[in-house]
Every structure is written in C-alpha cells, then in structure tokens.
Amino acid sequence: LYTPTTGEITICGNPYEEVLADLRVKCSTLFQDFGTYETTIRENITMGCLDGVLSEQEINSVCKKVGLLEWINTLPNGVDTPIGRFEEDGIDLSGGQWQKIAIARSMARKHRRILIMDEPNAALDPIAEATIYKDVLANVRDDETLILISHRLGAIKYVDRIIVMENGSIIEEGTHSQLMKLNGKYRE
C-alpha cells in the first residue's frame, strides 16, 4: 500500500513494482475499519470481485461460510435486500452483521492467493467470533495464504504459525505450544 522510503521490497527476487498489478489481483483484504456500503447485500459482496460478477451459487456459498445465509434467506428480497438507511425499504444492520458482510466481500475475490484480515471479528460476540474463525480458516484453500492480524486469541488453535510483534519488531514466532514453552511475551 505504501512506497518504502528506505530499503526495497522484492517478491521472489523481483522488485515489487514489477509484480504489483498481479499482486493486487491475487490479494484480498479486510481491514478493521472496513467500509459499509448502503446498497444491496448482493452488491456489497460482489464488489469484492474485480469483475463484480458472482453466480447465485457463489454468493450463497460465501454467505454460508460466514454465517449469513440463514439470516439472508429470512429476508423478503434475500440477497437483493437493500441494507442501510438510505433506501426506504433498507434494513439497518448490527455491527456484527456489517462485519460478516465485509468478511464475505473479502472472501468473494475469485483469484485470491493471499487473504489479509486485520481484526476481522472486532464487532462480533465470542460465539460468532469462534464460528467465523473456524469457518473462514476451514475454507482457506491449499494454494492460499491467510494473514490474520489480531490482538484476540480466539484463532490461535486454528493457525499454523504465530508471529508476536512488539514495537514494530518480531519478538517471538512459532506454534501455540512452542510459544508457551518459551515462557515469554506470548505466554504473558
């Protein structure tokens, strides 16, 4: 997102500027300050795709993965229900529902190889958080990397590698059990 002021960024030995366009196509992000777009549920989710097109089956699949499908199926217009307050027939959403829509949008990008999620569950209750972690992590493909940034420990049992940072530097890394044995900052 930012051009370095010192040093260089390379990807597989190539200057990042040479692969940036391809990287942006293959990377999907969800930031903790995600956008809320007052349009339909369908449009909210499909804007995560570069071509803006998802089949009904793809939309249902991604909504099921994040725990939205049952709720959407109760709405009179399903995924075509307007959300937000701008439309007269729009429905207002809770913070957790907006967050699940944002998660679905990030997961809808078809050609992603990297999914970056920064505090993806900040507005969710602990039960919804555990479900999302389990469902999202279970749906990370073998050819995909998930980078999960969190201060909450709910996802720990699902991840392959934990990197502990302090003041912008890596101070510990490993699995949960390895880090617990270090008796360092992570265990604290």
mmCIF file of C-alpha atoms in Angstrom:
data_model
loop_
_atom_site.group_PDB
_atom_site.id
_atom_site.type_symbol
_atom_site.label_atom_id
_atom_site.label_comp_id
_atom_site.label_asym_id
_atom_site.label_seq_id
_atom_site.Cartn_x
_atom_site.Cartn_y
_atom_site.Cartn_z
ATOM 1 C CA LEU A 1 0.000 0.000 0.000
ATOM 2 C CA TYR A 2 2.920 2.334 0.668
ATOM 3 C CA THR A 3 6.089 3.021 -1.288
ATOM 4 C CA PRO A 4 9.081 2.452 1.007
ATOM 5 C CA THR A 5 11.180 5.489 1.868
ATOM 6 C CA THR A 6 14.233 3.309 2.544
ATOM 7 C CA GLY A 7 15.192 -0.205 1.553
ATOM 8 C CA GLU A 8 13.384 -2.253 -1.054
ATOM 9 C CA ILE A 9 10.598 -4.769 -1.327
ATOM 10 C CA THR A 10 11.105 -7.809 -3.536
ATOM 11 C CA ILE A 11 8.775 -10.668 -4.332
ATOM 12 C CA CYS A 12 10.512 -13.835 -5.494
ATOM 13 C CA GLY A 13 13.570 -11.683 -6.163
ATOM 14 C CA ASN A 14 11.703 -9.183 -8.364
ATOM 15 C CA PRO A 15 11.205 -5.529 -7.440
ATOM 16 C CA TYR A 16 7.648 -5.282 -6.174
ATOM 17 C CA GLU A 17 6.788 -2.594 -8.762
ATOM 18 C CA GLU A 18 7.147 -5.256 -11.492
ATOM 19 C CA VAL A 19 4.575 -7.576 -9.896
ATOM 20 C CA LEU A 20 2.343 -5.069 -8.109
ATOM 21 C CA ALA A 21 -0.596 -5.266 -10.550
ATOM 22 C CA ASP A 22 -0.630 -9.080 -10.371
ATOM 23 C CA LEU A 23 -0.238 -8.978 -6.591
ATOM 24 C CA ARG A 24 -3.237 -6.670 -6.235
ATOM 25 C CA VAL A 25 -5.378 -9.084 -8.256
ATOM 26 C CA LYS A 26 -4.334 -12.014 -6.072
ATOM 27 C CA CYS A 27 -4.655 -10.263 -2.733
ATOM 28 C CA SER A 28 -7.874 -9.662 -0.823
ATOM 29 C CA THR A 29 -8.006 -7.620 2.359
ATOM 30 C CA LEU A 30 -10.335 -6.958 5.230
ATOM 31 C CA PHE A 31 -9.305 -4.095 7.487
ATOM 32 C CA GLN A 32 -10.744 -3.488 10.933
ATOM 33 C CA ASP A 33 -12.175 -0.189 9.672
ATOM 34 C CA PHE A 34 -13.968 -1.830 6.723
ATOM 35 C CA GLY A 35 -16.420 0.043 4.513
ATOM 36 C CA THR A 36 -20.183 -0.152 4.955
ATOM 37 C CA TYR A 37 -21.939 0.397 1.647
ATOM 38 C CA GLU A 38 -25.622 1.239 1.611
ATOM 39 C CA THR A 39 -26.689 -0.865 -1.318
ATOM 40 C CA THR A 40 -27.962 -4.444 -1.563
ATOM 41 C CA ILE A 41 -26.342 -7.390 0.165
ATOM 42 C CA ARG A 42 -25.505 -8.816 -3.280
ATOM 43 C CA GLU A 43 -23.768 -5.618 -4.399
ATOM 44 C CA ASN A 44 -21.889 -5.376 -1.093
ATOM 45 C CA ILE A 45 -20.468 -8.862 -1.577
ATOM 46 C CA THR A 46 -19.828 -8.773 -5.335
ATOM 47 C CA MET A 47 -17.815 -5.561 -5.143
ATOM 48 C CA GLY A 48 -15.117 -7.813 -3.673
ATOM 49 C CA CYS A 49 -14.693 -9.356 -7.137
ATOM 50 C CA LEU A 50 -12.715 -7.500 -9.734
ATOM 51 C CA ASP A 51 -15.304 -8.216 -12.418
ATOM 52 C CA GLY A 52 -18.171 -7.670 -9.971
ATOM 53 C CA VAL A 53 -19.839 -10.913 -11.026
ATOM 54 C CA LEU A 54 -20.681 -13.847 -8.790
ATOM 55 C CA SER A 55 -23.176 -16.579 -9.540
ATOM 56 C CA GLU A 56 -26.057 -17.166 -7.148
ATOM 57 C CA GLN A 57 -24.288 -20.340 -6.012
ATOM 58 C CA GLU A 58 -21.032 -18.445 -5.311
ATOM 59 C CA ILE A 59 -22.875 -15.771 -3.315
ATOM 60 C CA ASN A 60 -24.742 -18.408 -1.299
ATOM 61 C CA SER A 61 -21.511 -20.306 -0.693
ATOM 62 C CA VAL A 62 -19.607 -17.303 0.655
ATOM 63 C CA CYS A 63 -22.611 -16.234 2.764
ATOM 64 C CA LYS A 64 -22.827 -19.722 4.239
ATOM 65 C CA LYS A 65 -19.105 -19.668 5.080
ATOM 66 C CA VAL A 66 -19.527 -16.546 7.207
ATOM 67 C CA GLY A 67 -22.841 -17.493 8.804
ATOM 68 C CA LEU A 68 -25.101 -15.118 6.868
ATOM 69 C CA LEU A 69 -27.087 -17.454 4.634
ATOM 70 C CA GLU A 70 -29.803 -18.489 7.107
ATOM 71 C CA TRP A 71 -30.489 -14.868 8.035
ATOM 72 C CA ILE A 72 -30.458 -13.725 4.388
ATOM 73 C CA ASN A 73 -32.961 -16.447 3.497
ATOM 74 C CA THR A 74 -35.417 -14.937 6.019
ATOM 75 C CA LEU A 75 -35.371 -11.548 4.260
ATOM 76 C CA PRO A 76 -38.190 -10.815 1.790
ATOM 77 C CA ASN A 77 -35.736 -9.977 -1.030
ATOM 78 C CA GLY A 78 -32.893 -12.254 0.058
ATOM 79 C CA VAL A 79 -29.512 -11.021 -1.175
ATOM 80 C CA ASP A 80 -31.251 -8.245 -3.093
ATOM 81 C CA THR A 81 -32.409 -6.619 0.149
ATOM 82 C CA PRO A 82 -31.116 -3.049 0.488
ATOM 83 C CA ILE A 83 -29.095 -2.501 3.655
ATOM 84 C CA GLY A 84 -28.606 0.761 5.483
ATOM 85 C CA ARG A 85 -30.887 3.724 5.990
ATOM 86 C CA PHE A 86 -30.716 5.464 2.589
ATOM 87 C CA GLU A 87 -33.308 3.262 0.912
ATOM 88 C CA GLU A 88 -36.872 3.481 2.192
ATOM 89 C CA ASP A 89 -37.082 -0.321 2.401
ATOM 90 C CA GLY A 90 -33.471 -0.735 3.572
ATOM 91 C CA ILE A 91 -32.781 -2.614 6.762
ATOM 92 C CA ASP A 92 -30.322 -1.432 9.373
ATOM 93 C CA LEU A 93 -27.649 -3.913 10.394
ATOM 94 C CA SER A 94 -25.837 -4.546 13.637
ATOM 95 C CA GLY A 95 -22.069 -4.041 13.748
ATOM 96 C CA GLY A 96 -21.598 -7.812 13.631
ATOM 97 C CA GLN A 97 -23.809 -8.181 10.541
ATOM 98 C CA TRP A 98 -21.897 -5.412 8.744
ATOM 99 C CA GLN A 99 -18.675 -7.155 9.703
ATOM 100 C CA LYS A 100 -19.860 -10.509 8.337
ATOM 101 C CA ILE A 101 -20.816 -8.805 5.051
ATOM 102 C CA ALA A 102 -17.308 -7.301 4.889
ATOM 103 C CA ILE A 103 -15.765 -10.724 5.573
ATOM 104 C CA ALA A 104 -17.915 -12.243 2.812
ATOM 105 C CA ARG A 105 -16.777 -9.457 0.443
ATOM 106 C CA SER A 106 -13.116 -10.197 1.169
ATOM 107 C CA MET A 107 -13.658 -13.917 0.639
ATOM 108 C CA ALA A 108 -15.571 -13.387 -2.622
ATOM 109 C CA ARG A 109 -12.492 -12.402 -4.652
ATOM 110 C CA LYS A 110 -12.147 -15.313 -7.080
ATOM 111 C CA HIS A 111 -8.438 -15.284 -7.904
ATOM 112 C CA ARG A 112 -7.074 -14.539 -4.475
ATOM 113 C CA ARG A 113 -3.947 -16.286 -3.262
ATOM 114 C CA ILE A 114 -3.450 -14.095 -0.193
ATOM 115 C CA LEU A 115 -6.206 -13.110 2.204
ATOM 116 C CA ILE A 116 -5.220 -10.468 4.762
ATOM 117 C CA MET A 117 -7.620 -9.976 7.649
ATOM 118 C CA ASP A 118 -6.887 -7.265 10.212
ATOM 119 C CA GLU A 119 -9.027 -7.778 13.343
ATOM 120 C CA PRO A 120 -11.842 -9.401 11.316
ATOM 121 C CA ASN A 121 -14.013 -10.112 14.343
ATOM 122 C CA ALA A 122 -13.854 -6.869 16.317
ATOM 123 C CA ALA A 123 -17.648 -6.341 16.235
ATOM 124 C CA LEU A 124 -18.616 -9.965 16.832
ATOM 125 C CA ASP A 125 -19.562 -11.670 20.060
ATOM 126 C CA PRO A 126 -17.266 -14.527 21.231
ATOM 127 C CA ILE A 127 -19.513 -17.298 19.840
ATOM 128 C CA ALA A 128 -19.787 -15.643 16.407
ATOM 129 C CA GLU A 129 -16.040 -14.974 16.511
ATOM 130 C CA ALA A 130 -15.213 -18.644 17.122
ATOM 131 C CA THR A 131 -17.596 -19.725 14.370
ATOM 132 C CA ILE A 132 -16.125 -17.260 11.864
ATOM 133 C CA TYR A 133 -12.564 -18.328 12.664
ATOM 134 C CA LYS A 134 -13.461 -21.977 12.306
ATOM 135 C CA ASP A 135 -15.415 -21.443 9.082
ATOM 136 C CA VAL A 136 -13.024 -18.974 7.431
ATOM 137 C CA LEU A 137 -9.918 -20.950 8.297
ATOM 138 C CA ALA A 138 -11.551 -24.212 7.169
ATOM 139 C CA ASN A 139 -12.149 -22.578 3.785
ATOM 140 C CA VAL A 140 -8.617 -21.348 3.144
ATOM 141 C CA ARG A 141 -7.519 -23.212 0.038
ATOM 142 C CA ASP A 142 -4.259 -25.175 -0.200
ATOM 143 C CA ASP A 143 -2.915 -22.617 -2.709
ATOM 144 C CA GLU A 144 -3.789 -19.668 -0.470
ATOM 145 C CA THR A 145 -2.185 -17.884 2.464
ATOM 146 C CA LEU A 146 -4.207 -16.225 5.206
ATOM 147 C CA ILE A 147 -2.501 -13.481 7.165
ATOM 148 C CA LEU A 148 -4.565 -12.872 10.275
ATOM 149 C CA ILE A 149 -3.757 -9.840 12.393
ATOM 150 C CA SER A 150 -5.362 -9.909 15.811
ATOM 151 C CA HIS A 151 -4.989 -8.935 19.424
ATOM 152 C CA ARG A 152 -7.571 -11.530 20.339
ATOM 153 C CA LEU A 153 -6.552 -15.118 20.920
ATOM 154 C CA GLY A 154 -9.669 -16.860 19.532
ATOM 155 C CA ALA A 155 -7.963 -18.045 16.335
ATOM 156 C CA ILE A 156 -4.787 -19.372 17.920
ATOM 157 C CA LYS A 157 -5.773 -23.027 17.854
ATOM 158 C CA TYR A 158 -6.502 -22.812 14.116
ATOM 159 C CA VAL A 159 -3.297 -21.203 12.785
ATOM 160 C CA ASP A 160 -0.058 -22.824 11.610
ATOM 161 C CA ARG A 161 2.342 -20.104 12.700
ATOM 162 C CA ILE A 162 2.108 -17.252 15.179
ATOM 163 C CA ILE A 163 4.282 -14.154 14.957
ATOM 164 C CA VAL A 164 4.365 -11.957 18.062
ATOM 165 C CA MET A 165 5.279 -8.333 17.457
ATOM 166 C CA GLU A 166 6.178 -5.562 19.860
ATOM 167 C CA ASN A 167 7.099 -2.001 18.893
ATOM 168 C CA GLY A 168 7.156 -2.947 15.201
ATOM 169 C CA SER A 169 9.569 -5.867 15.579
ATOM 170 C CA ILE A 170 9.101 -9.631 15.653
ATOM 171 C CA ILE A 171 9.972 -10.844 19.140
ATOM 172 C CA GLU A 172 8.687 -14.441 19.019
ATOM 173 C CA GLU A 173 7.355 -16.888 16.455
ATOM 174 C CA GLY A 174 6.168 -20.477 16.408
ATOM 175 C CA THR A 175 3.128 -22.565 17.199
ATOM 176 C CA HIS A 176 0.982 -22.026 20.281
ATOM 177 C CA SER A 177 2.700 -24.847 22.187
ATOM 178 C CA GLN A 178 6.200 -23.690 21.158
ATOM 179 C CA LEU A 179 5.491 -20.142 22.272
ATOM 180 C CA MET A 180 4.000 -21.275 25.562
ATOM 181 C CA LYS A 181 7.207 -23.229 26.295
ATOM 182 C CA LEU A 182 9.314 -20.089 25.663
ATOM 183 C CA ASN A 183 7.660 -18.501 28.682
ATOM 184 C CA GLY A 184 7.941 -15.077 27.005
ATOM 185 C CA LYS A 185 5.662 -12.263 25.880
ATOM 186 C CA TYR A 186 3.178 -14.585 24.143
ATOM 187 C CA ARG A 187 2.660 -16.687 27.251
ATOM 188 C CA GLU A 188 2.282 -13.497 29.293
#
